[in-house]
Coordinates of C-alpha atoms in Angstrom, one line a residue:
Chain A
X1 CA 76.7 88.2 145.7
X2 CA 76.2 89.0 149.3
X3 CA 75.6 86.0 151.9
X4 CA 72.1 85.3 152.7
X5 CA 71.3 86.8 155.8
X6 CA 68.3 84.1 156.4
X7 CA 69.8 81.6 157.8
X8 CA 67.7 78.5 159.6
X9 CA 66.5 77.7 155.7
X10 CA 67.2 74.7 153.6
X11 CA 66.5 74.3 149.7
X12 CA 63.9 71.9 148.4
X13 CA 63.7 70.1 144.8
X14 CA 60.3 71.7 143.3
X15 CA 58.1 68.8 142.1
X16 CA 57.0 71.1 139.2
X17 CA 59.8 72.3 137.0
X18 CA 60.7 75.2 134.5
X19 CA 61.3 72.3 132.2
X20 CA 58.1 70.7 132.7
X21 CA 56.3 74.0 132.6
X22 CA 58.0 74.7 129.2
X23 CA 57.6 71.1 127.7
X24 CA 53.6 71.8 128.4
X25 CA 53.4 75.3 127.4
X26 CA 55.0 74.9 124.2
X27 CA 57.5 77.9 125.1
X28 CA 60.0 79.0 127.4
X29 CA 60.5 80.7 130.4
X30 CA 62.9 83.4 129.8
X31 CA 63.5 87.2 130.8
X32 CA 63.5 89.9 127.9
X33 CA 65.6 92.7 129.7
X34 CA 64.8 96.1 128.4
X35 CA 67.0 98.7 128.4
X36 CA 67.3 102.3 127.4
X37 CA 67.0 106.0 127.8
X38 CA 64.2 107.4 129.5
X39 CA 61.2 108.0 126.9
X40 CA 63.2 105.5 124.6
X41 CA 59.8 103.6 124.6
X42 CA 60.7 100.7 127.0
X43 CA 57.2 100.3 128.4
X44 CA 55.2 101.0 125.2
X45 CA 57.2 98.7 123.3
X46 CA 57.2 96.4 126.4
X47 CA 53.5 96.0 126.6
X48 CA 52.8 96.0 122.7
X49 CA 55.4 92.7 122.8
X50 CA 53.2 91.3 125.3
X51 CA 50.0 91.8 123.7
X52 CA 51.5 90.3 120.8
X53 CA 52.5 87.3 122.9
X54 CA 49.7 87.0 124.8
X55 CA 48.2 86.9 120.6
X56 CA 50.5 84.0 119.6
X57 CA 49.2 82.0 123.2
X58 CA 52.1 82.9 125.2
X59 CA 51.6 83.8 129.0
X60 CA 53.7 87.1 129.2
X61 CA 53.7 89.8 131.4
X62 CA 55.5 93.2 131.9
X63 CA 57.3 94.5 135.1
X64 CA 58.0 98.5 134.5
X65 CA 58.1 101.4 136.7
X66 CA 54.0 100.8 137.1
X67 CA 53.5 98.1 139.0
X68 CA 57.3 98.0 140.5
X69 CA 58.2 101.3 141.4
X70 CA 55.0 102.2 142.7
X71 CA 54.5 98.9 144.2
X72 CA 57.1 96.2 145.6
X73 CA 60.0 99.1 144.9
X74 CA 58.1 102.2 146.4
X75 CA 60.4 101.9 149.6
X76 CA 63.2 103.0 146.9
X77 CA 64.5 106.3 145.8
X78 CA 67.3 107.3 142.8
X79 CA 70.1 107.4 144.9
X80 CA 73.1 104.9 143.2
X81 CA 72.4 102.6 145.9
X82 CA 68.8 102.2 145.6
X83 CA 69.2 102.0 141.7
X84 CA 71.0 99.0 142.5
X85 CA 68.7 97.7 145.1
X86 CA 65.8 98.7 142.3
X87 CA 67.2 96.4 139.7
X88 CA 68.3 93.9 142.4
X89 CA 65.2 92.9 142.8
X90 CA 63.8 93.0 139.6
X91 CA 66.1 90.6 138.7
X92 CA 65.2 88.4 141.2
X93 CA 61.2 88.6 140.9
X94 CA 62.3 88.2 136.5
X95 CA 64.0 85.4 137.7
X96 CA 61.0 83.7 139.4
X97 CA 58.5 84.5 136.8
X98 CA 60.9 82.9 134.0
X99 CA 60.8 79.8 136.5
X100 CA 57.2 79.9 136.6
X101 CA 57.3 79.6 132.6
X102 CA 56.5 83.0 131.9
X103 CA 58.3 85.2 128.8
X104 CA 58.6 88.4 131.3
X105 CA 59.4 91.7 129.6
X106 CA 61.4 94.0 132.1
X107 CA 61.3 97.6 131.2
X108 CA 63.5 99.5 133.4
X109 CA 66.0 102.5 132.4
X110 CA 68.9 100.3 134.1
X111 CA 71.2 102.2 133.1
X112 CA 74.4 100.6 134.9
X113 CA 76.1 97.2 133.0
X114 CA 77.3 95.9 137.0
X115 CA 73.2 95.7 137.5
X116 CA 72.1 94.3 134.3
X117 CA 75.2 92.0 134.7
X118 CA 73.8 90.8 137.7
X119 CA 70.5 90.4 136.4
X120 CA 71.8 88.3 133.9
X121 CA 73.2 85.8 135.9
X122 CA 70.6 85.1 138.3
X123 CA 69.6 82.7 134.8
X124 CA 70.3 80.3 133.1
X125 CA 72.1 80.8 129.4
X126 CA 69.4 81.5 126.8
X127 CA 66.9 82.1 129.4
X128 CA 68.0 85.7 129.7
X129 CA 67.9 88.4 126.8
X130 CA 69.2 91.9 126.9
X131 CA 66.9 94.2 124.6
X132 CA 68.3 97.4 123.8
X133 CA 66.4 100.1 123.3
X134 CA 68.2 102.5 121.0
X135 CA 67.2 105.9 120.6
X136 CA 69.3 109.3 120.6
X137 CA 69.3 111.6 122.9
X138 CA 67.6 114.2 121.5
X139 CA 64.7 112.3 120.0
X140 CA 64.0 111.2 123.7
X141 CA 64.5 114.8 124.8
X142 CA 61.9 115.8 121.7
X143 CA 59.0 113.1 122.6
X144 CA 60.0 114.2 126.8
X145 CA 56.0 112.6 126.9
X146 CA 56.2 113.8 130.9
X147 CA 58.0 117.3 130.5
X148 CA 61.3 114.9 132.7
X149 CA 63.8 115.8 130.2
X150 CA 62.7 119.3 130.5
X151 CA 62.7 119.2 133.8
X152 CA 66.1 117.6 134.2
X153 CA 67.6 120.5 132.0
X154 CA 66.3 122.6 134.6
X155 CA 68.2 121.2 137.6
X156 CA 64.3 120.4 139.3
X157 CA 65.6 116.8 138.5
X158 CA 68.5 116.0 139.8
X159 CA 70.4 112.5 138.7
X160 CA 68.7 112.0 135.9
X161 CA 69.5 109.4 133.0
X162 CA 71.1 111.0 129.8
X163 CA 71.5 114.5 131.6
X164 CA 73.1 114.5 134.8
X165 CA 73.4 110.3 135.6
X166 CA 75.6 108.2 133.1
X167 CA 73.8 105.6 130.7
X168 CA 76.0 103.0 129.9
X169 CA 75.4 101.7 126.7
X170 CA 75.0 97.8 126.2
X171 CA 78.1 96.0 124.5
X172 CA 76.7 92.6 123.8
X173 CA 73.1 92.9 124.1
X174 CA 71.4 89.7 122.3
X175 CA 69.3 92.0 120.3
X176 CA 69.0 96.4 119.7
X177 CA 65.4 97.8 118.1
X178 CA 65.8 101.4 116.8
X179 CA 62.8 103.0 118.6
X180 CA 63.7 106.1 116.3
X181 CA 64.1 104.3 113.3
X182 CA 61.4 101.7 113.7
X183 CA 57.6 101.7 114.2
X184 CA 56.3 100.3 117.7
X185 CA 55.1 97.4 115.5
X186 CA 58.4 97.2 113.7
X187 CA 60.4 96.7 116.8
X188 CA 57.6 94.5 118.4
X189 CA 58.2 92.2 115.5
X190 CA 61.2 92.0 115.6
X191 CA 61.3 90.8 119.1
X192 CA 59.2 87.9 118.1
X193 CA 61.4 86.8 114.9
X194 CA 64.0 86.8 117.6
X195 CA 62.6 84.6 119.7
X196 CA 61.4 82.3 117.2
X197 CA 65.1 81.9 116.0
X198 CA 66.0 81.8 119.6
X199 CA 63.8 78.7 119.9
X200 CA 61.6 80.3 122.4
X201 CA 58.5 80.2 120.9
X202 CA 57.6 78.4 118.0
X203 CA 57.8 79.7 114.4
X204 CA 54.5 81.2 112.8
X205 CA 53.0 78.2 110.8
Chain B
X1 CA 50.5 102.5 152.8
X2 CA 53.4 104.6 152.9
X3 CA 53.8 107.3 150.5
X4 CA 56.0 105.8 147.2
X5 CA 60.1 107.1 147.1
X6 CA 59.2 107.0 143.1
X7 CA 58.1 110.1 141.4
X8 CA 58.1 110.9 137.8
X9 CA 56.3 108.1 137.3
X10 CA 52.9 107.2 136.0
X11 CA 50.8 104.2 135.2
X12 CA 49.7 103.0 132.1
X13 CA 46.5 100.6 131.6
X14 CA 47.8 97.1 130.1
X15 CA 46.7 96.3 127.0
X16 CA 46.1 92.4 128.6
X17 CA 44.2 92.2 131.7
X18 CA 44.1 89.8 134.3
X19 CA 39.9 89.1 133.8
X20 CA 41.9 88.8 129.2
X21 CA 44.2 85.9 131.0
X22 CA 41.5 84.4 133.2
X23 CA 39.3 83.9 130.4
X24 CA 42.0 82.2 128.3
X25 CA 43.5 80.1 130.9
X26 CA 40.3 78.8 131.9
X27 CA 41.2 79.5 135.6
X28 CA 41.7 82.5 138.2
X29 CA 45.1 84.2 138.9
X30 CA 44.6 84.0 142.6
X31 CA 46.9 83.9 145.9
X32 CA 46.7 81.1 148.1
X33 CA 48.4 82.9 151.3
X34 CA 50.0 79.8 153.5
X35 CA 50.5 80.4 157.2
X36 CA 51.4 78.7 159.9
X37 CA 53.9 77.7 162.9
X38 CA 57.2 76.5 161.3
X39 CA 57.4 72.7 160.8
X40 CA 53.4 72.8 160.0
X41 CA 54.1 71.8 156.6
X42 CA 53.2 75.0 154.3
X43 CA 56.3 74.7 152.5
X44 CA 55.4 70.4 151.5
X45 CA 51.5 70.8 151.4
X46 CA 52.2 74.5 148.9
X47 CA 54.6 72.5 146.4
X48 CA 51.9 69.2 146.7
X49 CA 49.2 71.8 145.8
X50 CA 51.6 73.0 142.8
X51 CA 51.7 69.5 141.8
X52 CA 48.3 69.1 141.5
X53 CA 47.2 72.1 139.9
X54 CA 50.1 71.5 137.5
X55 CA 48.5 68.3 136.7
X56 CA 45.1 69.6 136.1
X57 CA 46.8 71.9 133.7
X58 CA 46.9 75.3 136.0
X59 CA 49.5 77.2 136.0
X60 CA 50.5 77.5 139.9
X61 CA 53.6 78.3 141.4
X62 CA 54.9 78.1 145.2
X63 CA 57.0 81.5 146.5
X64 CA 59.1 79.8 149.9
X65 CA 61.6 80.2 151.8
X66 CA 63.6 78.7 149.2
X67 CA 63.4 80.6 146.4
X68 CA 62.3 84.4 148.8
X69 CA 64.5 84.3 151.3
X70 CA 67.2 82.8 150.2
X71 CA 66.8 85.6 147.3
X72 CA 64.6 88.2 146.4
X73 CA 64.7 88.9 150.2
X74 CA 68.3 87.7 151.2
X75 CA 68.7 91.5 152.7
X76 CA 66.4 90.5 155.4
X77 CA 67.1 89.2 159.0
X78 CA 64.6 87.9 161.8
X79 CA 64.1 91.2 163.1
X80 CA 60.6 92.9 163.4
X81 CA 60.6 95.0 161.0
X82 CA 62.7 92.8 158.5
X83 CA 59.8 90.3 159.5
X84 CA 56.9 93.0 158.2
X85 CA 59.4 93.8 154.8
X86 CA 59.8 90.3 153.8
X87 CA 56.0 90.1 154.0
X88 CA 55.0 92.5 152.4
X89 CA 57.5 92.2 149.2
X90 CA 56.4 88.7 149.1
X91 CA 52.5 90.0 148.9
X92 CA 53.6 92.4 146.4
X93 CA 55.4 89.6 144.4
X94 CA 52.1 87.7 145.2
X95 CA 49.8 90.2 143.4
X96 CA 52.1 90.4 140.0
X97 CA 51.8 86.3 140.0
X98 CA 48.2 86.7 140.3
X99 CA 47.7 89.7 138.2
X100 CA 49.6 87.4 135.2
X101 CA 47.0 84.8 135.6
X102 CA 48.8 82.5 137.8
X103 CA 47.8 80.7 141.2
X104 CA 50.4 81.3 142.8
X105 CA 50.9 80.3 146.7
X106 CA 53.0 82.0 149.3
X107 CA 54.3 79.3 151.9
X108 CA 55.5 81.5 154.7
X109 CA 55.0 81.5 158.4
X110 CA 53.8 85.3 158.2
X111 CA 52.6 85.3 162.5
X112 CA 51.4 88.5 162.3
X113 CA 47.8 89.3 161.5
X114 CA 48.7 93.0 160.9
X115 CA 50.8 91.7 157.7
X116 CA 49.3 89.5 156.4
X117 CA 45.8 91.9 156.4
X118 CA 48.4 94.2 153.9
X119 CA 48.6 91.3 151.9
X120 CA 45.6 90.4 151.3
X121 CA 44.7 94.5 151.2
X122 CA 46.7 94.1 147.6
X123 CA 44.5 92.0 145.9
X124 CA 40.9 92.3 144.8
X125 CA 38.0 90.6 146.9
X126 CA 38.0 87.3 145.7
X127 CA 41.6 86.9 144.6
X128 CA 43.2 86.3 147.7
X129 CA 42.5 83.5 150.3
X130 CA 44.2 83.0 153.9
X131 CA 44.8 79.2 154.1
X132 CA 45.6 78.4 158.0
X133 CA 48.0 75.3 157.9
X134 CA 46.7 74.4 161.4
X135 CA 49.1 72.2 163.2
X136 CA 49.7 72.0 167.1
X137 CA 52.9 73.1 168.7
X138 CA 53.7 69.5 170.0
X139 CA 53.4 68.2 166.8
X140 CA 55.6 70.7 164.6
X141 CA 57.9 70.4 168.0
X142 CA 57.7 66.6 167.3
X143 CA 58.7 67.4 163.5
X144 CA 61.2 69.5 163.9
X145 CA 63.1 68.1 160.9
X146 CA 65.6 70.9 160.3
X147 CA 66.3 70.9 164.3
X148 CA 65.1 74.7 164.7
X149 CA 62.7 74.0 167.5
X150 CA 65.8 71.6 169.9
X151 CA 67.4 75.1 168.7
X152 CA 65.1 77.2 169.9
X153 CA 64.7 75.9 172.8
X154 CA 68.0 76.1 173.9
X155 CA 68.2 79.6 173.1
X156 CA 70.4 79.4 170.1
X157 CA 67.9 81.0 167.8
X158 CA 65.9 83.9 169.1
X159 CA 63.2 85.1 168.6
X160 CA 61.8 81.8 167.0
X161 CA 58.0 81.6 166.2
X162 CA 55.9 79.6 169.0
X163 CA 58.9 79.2 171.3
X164 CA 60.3 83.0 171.6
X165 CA 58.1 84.6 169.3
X166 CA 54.2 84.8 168.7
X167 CA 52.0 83.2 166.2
X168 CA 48.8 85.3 165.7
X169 CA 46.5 82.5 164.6
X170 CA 44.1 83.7 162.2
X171 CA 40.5 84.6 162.9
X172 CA 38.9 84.4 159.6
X173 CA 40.9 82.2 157.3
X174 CA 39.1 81.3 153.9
X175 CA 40.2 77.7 154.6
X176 CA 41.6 75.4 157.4
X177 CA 43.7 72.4 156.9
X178 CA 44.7 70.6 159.8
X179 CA 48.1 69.1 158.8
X180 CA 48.4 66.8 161.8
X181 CA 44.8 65.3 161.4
X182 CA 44.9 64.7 157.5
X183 CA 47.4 63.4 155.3
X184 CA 49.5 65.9 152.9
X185 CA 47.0 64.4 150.2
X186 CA 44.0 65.0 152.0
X187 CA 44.8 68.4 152.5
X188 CA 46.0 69.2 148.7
X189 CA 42.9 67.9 147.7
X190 CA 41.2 70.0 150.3
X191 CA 42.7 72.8 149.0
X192 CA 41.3 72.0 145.1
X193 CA 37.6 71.0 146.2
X194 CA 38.0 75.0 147.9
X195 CA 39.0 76.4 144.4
X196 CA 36.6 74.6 143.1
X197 CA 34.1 75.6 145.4
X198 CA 35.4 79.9 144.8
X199 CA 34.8 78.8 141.1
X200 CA 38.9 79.3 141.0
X201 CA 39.5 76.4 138.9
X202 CA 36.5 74.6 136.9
X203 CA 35.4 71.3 138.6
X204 CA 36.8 67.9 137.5
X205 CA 34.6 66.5 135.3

């Protein structure tokens, strides 16, 4: 952690908290942290798990390269540093979101462990949950939905994820879905038994 | 707008809309956009508003100095330009709050009209609303409870808003509280008879 460089600023006691938002929601606040390949199916998957939640009366929302890379991230390019500054802050806006009571669904390549490390301890234990996205190489290369991989294999891409930039794989993540092995709903139901055993959300009556 | 540093990306339509989420909650995600001189009370009258929002079963949630700048936008200093990125990441932050079907309210002294016209430039008509925390400088001077203002004046903090730096009141605010005519509750409920009004929130029955 770098020092603040806002100084002048002093830290107030909210009168609302993430426990009284979860006590009245009936779920928790907590961070699902995708991470895989590129075209491993992060964001599908990442937005059919929060249609399902949204389903079962959870508030849950998605942050992916849509509305943070072209948005609140658009200042940021794929050098290593602004990787790091990428997932920086999408650590800290998960962070906030989980606060507000929200199950938020991060679906970001994030391919370095020091960044999703950091991510991870912006919370709470059991407030943060690394999702891994397996799925080989060359069935991401073979869906390649935006041509990337094809692209990458070229040299028109440089730095990218799986070809010519390291992935490092998760060594502990709190749950893996086989995106090549599973169906879209498959995996997405698996997320949800997971957080119903996690005590996130309550069990299907 | 500046051109986006992110390419090979592109957007994909949610599967749960904000007008799916306003509809259930039974309330608008909306952003209430504080501003004001420091010691005017955005920070106190944004966490009362939480409070009673909370307690009318809303989901609302304050973005401050505490949890921004000591975070998300720890990177930043005091300098122009830092000033104009810490805005507009916070309006960007602003939006995804809103888009998930939160009110969510921004308490920060934003002083330049140029900024906070990007913020609101983010959000669909009707989804963002300019509250001007309307306090004189004697009476934040008077405040002064963290002691910036005695520091200010001395010179020990540059380029403070309303001694060394300007305040760009706003010209069409949706809504004016005056926090040194009416009490912090006056002005919180103010602030809900507004949303009520915008047909934000239902009325109390």
């Amino acid at each position: 952690m770098t020092a603040t460089k806002s100084t002048n600023i002093t830290w107030h006691e909210p009168l609302v908290t993430q426990a009284d938002r979860d006590l009245r929601n009936g779920y928790k606040g907590v961070v699902l942290w995708f991470t895989g390949l590129p075209s491993s199916g992060k964001s599908t998957l990442a937005h059919q798990t929060e249609k399902k939640l949204f389903d079962r009366g959870c508030n849950a929302y998605v942050l992916d390269g849509d509305n943070i890379r072209h948005r609140l991230n658009r200042d940021l390019s794929f050098t290593p540093d602004d990787r790091a500054e990428n997932i920086r802050r999408i650590g800290e806006v998960a962070n906030l979101f989980s606060d507000a009571g929200i199950i938020v669904i991060t679906a970001f390549i994030s391919p370095y462990r020091a960044d999703r490390a950091q991510a991870r301890a912006l919370n709470e234990p059991g407030r943060f949950f690394e999702v891994y996205c397996k799925c080989s190489l060359q069935t991401c290369e073979a869906r390649d939905p935006k041509g990337l991989y094809r692209q990458a294999r070229k040299g028109e891409i440089t730095a990218f994820t799986g070809i010519s930039a390291p992935y490092e794989e998760p060594e502990n993540p709190e749950l893996v879905v086989e995106t090549d092995k599973q169906s879209l709903d498959e995996c997405a139901a698996k997320i949800l038994r997971f957080l119903e055993a996690r005590d996130v959300i309550p069990a299907c009556s």
